Coordinates of N, CA and C in Angstrom, one line a residue:
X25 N 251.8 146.6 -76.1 CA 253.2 147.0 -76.5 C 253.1 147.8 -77.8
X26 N 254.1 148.6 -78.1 CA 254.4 149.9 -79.4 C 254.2 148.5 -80.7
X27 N 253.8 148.7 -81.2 CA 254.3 147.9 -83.3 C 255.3 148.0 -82.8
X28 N 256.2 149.0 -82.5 CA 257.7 148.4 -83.0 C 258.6 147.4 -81.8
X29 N 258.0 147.1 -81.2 CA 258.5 146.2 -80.0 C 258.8 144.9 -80.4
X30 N 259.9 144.3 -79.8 CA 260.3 143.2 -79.9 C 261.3 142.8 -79.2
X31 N 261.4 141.3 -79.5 CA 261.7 140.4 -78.4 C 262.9 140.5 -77.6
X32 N 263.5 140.7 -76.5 CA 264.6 141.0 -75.8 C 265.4 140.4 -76.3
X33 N 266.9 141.3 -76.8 CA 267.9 140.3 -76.6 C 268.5 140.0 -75.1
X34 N 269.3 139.5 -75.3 CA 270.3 138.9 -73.9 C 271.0 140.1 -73.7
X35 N 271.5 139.7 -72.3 CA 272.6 140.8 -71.4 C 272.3 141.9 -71.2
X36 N 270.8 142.3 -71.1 CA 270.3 143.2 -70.1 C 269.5 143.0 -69.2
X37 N 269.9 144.1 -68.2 CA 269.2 144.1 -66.6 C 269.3 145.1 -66.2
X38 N 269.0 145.3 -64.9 CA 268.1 146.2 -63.9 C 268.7 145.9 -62.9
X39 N 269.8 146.8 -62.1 CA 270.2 146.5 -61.1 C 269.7 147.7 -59.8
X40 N 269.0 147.3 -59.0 CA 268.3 147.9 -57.4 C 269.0 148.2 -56.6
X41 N 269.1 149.2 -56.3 CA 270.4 150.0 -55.3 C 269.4 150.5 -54.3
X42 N 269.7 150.3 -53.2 CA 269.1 151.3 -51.9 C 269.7 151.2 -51.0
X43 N 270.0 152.0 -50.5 CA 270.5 152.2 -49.3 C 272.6 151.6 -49.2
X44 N 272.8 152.3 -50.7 CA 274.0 151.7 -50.7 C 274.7 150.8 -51.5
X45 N 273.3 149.7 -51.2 CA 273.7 148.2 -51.8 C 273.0 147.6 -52.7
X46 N 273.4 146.9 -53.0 CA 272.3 146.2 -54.5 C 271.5 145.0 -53.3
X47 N 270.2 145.6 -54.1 CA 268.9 144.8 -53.6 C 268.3 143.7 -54.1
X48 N 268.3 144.5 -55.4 CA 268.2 143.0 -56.6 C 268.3 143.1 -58.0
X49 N 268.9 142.1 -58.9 CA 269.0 142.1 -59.7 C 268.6 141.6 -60.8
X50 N 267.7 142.1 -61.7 CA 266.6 141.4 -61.9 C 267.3 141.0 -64.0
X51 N 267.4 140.1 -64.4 CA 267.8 140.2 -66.0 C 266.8 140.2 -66.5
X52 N 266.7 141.0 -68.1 CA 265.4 141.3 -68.8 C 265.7 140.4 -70.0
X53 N 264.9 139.5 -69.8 CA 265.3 138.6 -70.6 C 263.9 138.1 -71.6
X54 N 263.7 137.2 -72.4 CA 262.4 136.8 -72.8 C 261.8 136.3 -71.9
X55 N 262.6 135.6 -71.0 CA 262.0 134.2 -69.7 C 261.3 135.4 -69.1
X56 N 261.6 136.5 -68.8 CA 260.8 137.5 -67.7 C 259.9 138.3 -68.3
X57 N 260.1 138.7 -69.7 CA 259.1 139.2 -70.2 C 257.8 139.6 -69.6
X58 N 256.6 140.6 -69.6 CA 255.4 140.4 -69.4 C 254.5 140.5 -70.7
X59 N 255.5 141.0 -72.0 CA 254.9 141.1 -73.0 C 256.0 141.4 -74.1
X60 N 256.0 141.2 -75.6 CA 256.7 141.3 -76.7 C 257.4 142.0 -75.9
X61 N 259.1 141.6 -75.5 CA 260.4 142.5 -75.3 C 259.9 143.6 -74.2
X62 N 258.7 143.5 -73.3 CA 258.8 144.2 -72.5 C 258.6 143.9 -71.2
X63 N 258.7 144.8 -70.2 CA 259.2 144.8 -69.1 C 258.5 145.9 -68.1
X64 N 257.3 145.0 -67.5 CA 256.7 146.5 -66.4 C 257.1 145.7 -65.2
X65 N 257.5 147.2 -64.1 CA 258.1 148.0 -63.0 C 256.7 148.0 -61.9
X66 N 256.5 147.8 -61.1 CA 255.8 148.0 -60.4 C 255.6 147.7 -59.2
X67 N 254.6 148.0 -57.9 CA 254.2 147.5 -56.5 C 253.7 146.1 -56.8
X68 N 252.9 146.1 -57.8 CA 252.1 144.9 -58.2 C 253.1 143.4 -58.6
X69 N 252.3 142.6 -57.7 CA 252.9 141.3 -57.7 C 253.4 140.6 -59.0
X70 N 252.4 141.2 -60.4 CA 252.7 140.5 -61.4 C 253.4 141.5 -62.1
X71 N 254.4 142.4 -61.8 CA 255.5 142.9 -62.3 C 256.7 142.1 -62.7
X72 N 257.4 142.9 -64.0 CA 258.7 142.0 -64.0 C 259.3 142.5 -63.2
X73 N 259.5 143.7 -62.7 CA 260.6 143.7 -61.3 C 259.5 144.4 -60.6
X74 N 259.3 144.1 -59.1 CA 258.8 144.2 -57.9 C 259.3 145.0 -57.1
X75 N 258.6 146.4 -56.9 CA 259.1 147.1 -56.5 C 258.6 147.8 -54.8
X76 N 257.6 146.6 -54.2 CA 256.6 147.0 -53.1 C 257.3 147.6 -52.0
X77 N 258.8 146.9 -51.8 CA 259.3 147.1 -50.4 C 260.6 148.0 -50.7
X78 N 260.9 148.3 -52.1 CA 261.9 148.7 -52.5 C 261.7 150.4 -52.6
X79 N 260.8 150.1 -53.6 CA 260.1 151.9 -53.3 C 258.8 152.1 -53.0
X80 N 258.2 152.0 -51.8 CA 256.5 151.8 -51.9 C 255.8 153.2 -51.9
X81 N 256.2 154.4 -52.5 CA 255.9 155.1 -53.1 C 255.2 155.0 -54.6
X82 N 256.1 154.1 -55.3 CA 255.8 153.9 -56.8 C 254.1 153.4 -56.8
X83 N 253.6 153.7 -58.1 CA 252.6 152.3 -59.0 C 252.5 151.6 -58.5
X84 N 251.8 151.4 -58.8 CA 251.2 149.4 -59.0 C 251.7 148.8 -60.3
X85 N 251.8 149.7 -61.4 CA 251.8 149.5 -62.6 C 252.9 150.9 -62.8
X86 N 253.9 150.5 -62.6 CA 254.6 152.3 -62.9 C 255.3 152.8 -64.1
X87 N 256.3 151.6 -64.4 CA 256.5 152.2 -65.8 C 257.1 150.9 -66.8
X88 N 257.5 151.4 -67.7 CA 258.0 149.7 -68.7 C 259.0 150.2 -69.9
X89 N 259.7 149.1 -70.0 CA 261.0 149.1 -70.8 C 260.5 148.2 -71.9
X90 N 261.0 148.6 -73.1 CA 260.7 147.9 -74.0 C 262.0 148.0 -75.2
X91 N 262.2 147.0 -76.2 CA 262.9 146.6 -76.7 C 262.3 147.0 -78.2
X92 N 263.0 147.6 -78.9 CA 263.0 147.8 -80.7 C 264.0 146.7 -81.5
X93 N 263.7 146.5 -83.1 CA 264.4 145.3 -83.6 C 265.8 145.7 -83.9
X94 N 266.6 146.9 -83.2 CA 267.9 147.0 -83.2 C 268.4 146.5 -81.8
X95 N 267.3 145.9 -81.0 CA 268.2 145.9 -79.5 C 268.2 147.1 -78.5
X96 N 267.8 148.0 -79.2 CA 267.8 149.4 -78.2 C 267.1 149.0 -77.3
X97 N 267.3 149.8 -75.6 CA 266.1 149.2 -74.8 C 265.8 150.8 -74.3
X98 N 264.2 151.2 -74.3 CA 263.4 152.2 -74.4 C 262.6 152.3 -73.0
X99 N 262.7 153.3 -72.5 CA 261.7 153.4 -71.1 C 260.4 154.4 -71.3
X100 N 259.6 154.2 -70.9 CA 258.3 154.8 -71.1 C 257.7 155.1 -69.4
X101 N 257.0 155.9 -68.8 CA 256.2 156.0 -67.2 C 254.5 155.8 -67.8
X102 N 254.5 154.5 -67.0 CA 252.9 154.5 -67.5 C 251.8 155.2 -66.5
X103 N 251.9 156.3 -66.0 CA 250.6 157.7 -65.8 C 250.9 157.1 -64.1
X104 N 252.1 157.1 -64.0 CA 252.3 156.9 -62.4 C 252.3 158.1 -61.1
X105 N 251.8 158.0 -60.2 CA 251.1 159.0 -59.4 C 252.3 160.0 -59.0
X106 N 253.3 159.1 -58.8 CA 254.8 160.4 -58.5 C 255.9 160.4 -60.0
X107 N 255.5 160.3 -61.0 CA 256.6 160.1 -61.8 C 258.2 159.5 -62.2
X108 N 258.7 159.3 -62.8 CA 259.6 158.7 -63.4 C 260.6 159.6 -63.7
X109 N 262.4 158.9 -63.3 CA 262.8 160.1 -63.7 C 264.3 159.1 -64.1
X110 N 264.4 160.1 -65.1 CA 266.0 159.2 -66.1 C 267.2 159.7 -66.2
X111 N 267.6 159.5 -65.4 CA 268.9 160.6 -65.4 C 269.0 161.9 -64.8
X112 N 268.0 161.9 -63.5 CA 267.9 163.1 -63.3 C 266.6 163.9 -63.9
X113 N 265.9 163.6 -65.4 CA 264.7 164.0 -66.0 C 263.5 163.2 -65.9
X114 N 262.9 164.3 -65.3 CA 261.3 163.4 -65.6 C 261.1 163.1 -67.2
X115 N 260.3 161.7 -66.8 CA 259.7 161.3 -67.9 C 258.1 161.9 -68.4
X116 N 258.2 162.1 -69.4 CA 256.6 162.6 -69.8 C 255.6 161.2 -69.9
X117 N 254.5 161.1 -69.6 CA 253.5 160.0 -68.9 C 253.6 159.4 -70.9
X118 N 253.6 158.3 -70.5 CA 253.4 157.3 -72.5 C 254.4 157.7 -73.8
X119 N 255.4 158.5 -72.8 CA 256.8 159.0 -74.0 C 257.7 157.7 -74.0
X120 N 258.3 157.0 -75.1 CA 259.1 156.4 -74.8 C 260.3 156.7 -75.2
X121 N 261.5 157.1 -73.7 CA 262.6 157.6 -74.4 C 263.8 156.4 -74.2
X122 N 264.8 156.2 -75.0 CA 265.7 155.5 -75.0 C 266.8 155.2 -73.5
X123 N 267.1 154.0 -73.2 CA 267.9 154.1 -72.4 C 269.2 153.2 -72.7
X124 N 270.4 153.7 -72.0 CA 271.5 153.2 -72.3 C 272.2 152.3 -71.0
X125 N 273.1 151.9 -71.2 CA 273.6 151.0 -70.2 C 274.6 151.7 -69.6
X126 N 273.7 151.8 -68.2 CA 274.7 152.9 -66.9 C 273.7 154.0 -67.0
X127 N 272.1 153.8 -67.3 CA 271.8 155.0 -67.2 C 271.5 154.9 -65.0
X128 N 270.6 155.9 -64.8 CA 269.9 155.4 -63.4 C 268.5 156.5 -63.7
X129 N 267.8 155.4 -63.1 CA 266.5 155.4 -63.4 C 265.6 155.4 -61.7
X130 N 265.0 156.9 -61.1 CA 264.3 156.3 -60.4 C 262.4 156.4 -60.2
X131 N 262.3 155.6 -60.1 CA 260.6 155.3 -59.7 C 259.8 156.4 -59.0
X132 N 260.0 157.1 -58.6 CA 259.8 158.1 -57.6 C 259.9 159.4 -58.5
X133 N 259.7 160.2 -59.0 CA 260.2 161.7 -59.4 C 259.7 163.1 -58.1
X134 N 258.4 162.8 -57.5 CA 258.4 163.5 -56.9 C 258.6 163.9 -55.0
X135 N 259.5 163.1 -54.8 CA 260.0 162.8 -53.6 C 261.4 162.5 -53.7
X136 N 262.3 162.3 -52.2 CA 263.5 161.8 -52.4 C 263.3 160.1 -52.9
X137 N 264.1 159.5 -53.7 CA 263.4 158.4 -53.9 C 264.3 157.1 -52.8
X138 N 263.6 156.0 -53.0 CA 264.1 155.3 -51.7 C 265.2 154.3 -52.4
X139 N 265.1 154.1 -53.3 CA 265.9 153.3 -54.7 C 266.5 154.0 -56.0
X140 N 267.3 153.2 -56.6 CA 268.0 153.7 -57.6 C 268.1 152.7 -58.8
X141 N 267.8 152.4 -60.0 CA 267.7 151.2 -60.9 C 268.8 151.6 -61.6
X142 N 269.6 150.8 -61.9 CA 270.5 151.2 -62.9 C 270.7 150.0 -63.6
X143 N 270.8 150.5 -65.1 CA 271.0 149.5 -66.7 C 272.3 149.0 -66.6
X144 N 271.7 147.6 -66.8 CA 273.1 146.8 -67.0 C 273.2 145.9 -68.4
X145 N 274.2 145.9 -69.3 CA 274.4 145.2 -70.1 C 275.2 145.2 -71.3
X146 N 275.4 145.3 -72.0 CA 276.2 144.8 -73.2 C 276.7 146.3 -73.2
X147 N 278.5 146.4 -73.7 CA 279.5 147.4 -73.6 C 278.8 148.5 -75.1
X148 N 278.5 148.2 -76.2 CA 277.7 148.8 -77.0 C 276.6 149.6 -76.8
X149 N 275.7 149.1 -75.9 CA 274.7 149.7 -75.7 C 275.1 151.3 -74.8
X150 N 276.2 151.5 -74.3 CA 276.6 152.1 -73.3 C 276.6 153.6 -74.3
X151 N 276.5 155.1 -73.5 CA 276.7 156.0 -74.3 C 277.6 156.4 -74.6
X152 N 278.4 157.1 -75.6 CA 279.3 157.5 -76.4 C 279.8 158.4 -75.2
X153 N 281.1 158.3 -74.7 CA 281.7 159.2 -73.9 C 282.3 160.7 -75.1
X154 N 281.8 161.5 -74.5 CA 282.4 162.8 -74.8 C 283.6 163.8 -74.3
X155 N 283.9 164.6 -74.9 CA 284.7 165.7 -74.5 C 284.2 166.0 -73.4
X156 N 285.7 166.6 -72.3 CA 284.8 167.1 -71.0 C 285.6 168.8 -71.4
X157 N 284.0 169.5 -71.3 CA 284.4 171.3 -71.7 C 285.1 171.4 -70.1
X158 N 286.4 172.2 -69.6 CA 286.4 172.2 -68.5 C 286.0 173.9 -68.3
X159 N 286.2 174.9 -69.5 CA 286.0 175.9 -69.4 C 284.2 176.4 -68.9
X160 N 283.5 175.2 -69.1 CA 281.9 175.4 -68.7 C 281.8 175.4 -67.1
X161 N 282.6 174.2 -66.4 CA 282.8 174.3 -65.6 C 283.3 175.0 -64.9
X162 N 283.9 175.4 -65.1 CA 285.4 176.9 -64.3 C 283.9 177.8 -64.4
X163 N 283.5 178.2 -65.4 CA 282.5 179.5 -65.4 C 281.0 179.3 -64.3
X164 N 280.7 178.0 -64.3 CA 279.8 177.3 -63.5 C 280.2 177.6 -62.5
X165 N 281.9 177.4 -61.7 CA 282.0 177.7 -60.4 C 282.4 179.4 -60.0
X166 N 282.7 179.6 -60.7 CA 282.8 181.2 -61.2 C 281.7 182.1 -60.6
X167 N 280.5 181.7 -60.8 CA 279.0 182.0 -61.0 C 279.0 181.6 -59.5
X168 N 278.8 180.4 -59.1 CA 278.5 179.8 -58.1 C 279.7 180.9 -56.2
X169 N 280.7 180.8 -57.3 CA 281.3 181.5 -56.1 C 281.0 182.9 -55.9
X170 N 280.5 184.2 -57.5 CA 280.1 185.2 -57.1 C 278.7 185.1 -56.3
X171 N 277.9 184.2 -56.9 CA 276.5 184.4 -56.0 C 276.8 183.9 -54.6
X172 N 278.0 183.0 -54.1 CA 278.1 182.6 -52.8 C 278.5 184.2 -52.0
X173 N 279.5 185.1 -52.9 CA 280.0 186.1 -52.6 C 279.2 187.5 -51.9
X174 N 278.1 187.6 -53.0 CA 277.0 188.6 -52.9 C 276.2 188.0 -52.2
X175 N 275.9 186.6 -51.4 CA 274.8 186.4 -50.2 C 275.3 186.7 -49.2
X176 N 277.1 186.4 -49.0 CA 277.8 186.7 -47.7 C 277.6 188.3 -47.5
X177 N 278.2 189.0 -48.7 CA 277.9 190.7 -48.4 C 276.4 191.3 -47.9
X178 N 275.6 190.6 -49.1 CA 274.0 191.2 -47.7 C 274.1 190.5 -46.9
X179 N 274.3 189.1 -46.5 CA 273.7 188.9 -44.8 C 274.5 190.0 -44.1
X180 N 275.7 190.1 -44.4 CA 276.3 191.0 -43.5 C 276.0 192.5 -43.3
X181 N 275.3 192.9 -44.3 CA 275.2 194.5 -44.5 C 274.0 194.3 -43.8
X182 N 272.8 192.6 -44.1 CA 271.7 193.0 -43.1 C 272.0 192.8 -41.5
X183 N 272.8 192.2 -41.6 CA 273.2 192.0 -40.1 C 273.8 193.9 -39.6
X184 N 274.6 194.0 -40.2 CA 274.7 195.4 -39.4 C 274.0 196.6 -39.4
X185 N 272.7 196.3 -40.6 CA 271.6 197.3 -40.1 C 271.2 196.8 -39.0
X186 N 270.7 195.7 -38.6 CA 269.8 195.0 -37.6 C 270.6 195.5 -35.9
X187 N 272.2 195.7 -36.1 CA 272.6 195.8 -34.8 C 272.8 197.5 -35.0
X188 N 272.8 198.1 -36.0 CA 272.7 199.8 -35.9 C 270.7 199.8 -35.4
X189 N 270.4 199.6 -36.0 CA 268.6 199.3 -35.0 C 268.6 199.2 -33.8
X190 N 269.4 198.1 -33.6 CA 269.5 197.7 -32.0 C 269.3 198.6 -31.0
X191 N 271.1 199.2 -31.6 CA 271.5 200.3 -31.0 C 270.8 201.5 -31.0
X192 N 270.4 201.6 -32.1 CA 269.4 203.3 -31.8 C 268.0 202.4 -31.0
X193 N 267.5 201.7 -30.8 CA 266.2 201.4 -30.1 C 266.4 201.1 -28.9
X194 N 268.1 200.8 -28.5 CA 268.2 200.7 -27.0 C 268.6 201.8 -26.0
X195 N 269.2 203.1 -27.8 CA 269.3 204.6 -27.1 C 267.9 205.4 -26.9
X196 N 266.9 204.9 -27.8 CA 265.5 206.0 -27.7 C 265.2 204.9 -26.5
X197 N 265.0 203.6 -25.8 CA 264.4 203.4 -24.9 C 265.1 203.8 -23.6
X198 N 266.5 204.3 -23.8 CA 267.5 204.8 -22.2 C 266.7 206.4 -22.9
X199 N 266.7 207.1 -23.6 CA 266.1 208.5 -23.6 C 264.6 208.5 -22.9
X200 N 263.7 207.6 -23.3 CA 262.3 207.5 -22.7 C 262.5 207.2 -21.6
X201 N 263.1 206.2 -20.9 CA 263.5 206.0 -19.4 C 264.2 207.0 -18.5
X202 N 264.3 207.7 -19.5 CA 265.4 208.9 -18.7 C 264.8 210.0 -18.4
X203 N 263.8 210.9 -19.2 CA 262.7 211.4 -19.3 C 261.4 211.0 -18.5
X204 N 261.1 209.8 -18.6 CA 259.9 209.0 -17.8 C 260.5 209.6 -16.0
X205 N 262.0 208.9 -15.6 CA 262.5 209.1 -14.2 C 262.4 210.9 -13.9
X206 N 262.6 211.7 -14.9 CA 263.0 212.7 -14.8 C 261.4 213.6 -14.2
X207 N 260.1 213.2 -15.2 CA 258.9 213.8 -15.2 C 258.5 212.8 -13.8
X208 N 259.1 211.9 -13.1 CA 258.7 211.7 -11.8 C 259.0 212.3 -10.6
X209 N 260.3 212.3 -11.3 CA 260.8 213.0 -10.1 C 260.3 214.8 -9.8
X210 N 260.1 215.2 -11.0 CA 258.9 216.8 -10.5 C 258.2 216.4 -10.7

């Protein structure tokens, strides 16, 4: 474990989502510990949560949460063969970045993954809700609808070169055909 690690407080967990539903829910507690306030993830039997049938993509050893003497609880990917990802971001292999309650964490980074872990625990730990910009968004769909706009106009412009082609390749083969009958017939 980091120096600065230490011992779990209460009312956090790890809740396992697949396929919809919660699979298991594991609390990170001292009692489950595998080490000072920490918590490894893995295929391997002597994991604090067990992840063989859940994601058997992951490690054996894949990644671990750990606890600082404010209670913060910290995720780190220990050098796992498909990576770790937090929110959406891969984790860098022995980085430990912080996690909050309601983040989702999956086992898997380089595939679709088959699970979804999500932090459960104390209302404090939770992130600071912010302003929502709606003008980023309007401009995001903005963007999204001219580039939808300018794919529809070329397929279409390619599509009507392809049937002006057509057309001229179906009139030079009635000219060759017409010419070919013509040089038979003298």
């Amino acid at each position: 474990p980091p120096e600065w690690a230490e011992e779990a407080p209460d009312g956090f967990g790890l809740d396992l989502i697949s396929n919809g539903s919660l699979q298991l829910s594991q609390p990170l507690t001292v009692d489950t510990a595998t080490h000072k306030g920490g918590f490894v993830v893995g295929r391997h039997p002597r994991c604090t949560v067990v992840l063989e049938t859940l994601e058997p993509t992951a490690s054996r050893f894949h990644a671990a949460f750990q606890f600082n003497a404010s209670g913060e609880l910290f995720l780190t990917d220990l050098g796992s063969s498909h990576g770790t990802k937090l929110n959406g971001e891969r984790l860098a292999q022995g980085e430990f970045r912080r996690v909050f309650v309601g983040d989702q964490i999956h086992f898997c980074a380089a595939a679709p993954p088959k699970c979804m872990a999500v932090v459960t625990g104390p209302e404090e730990h939770m992130r600071e809700e912010g302003e929502v910009d709606i003008s980023e968004l309007r401009e995001q769909a903005a963007q999204e609808r001219k580039a939808m706009e300018e794919d529809l106009f070329r397929r279409k412009r390619e599509r009507k070169i392809r049937e002006i082609r057509a057309r001229q390749q179906q009139a030079d083969t009635a000219k060759l055909a017409a010419a070919a009958r013509e040089q038979m017939e003298t």
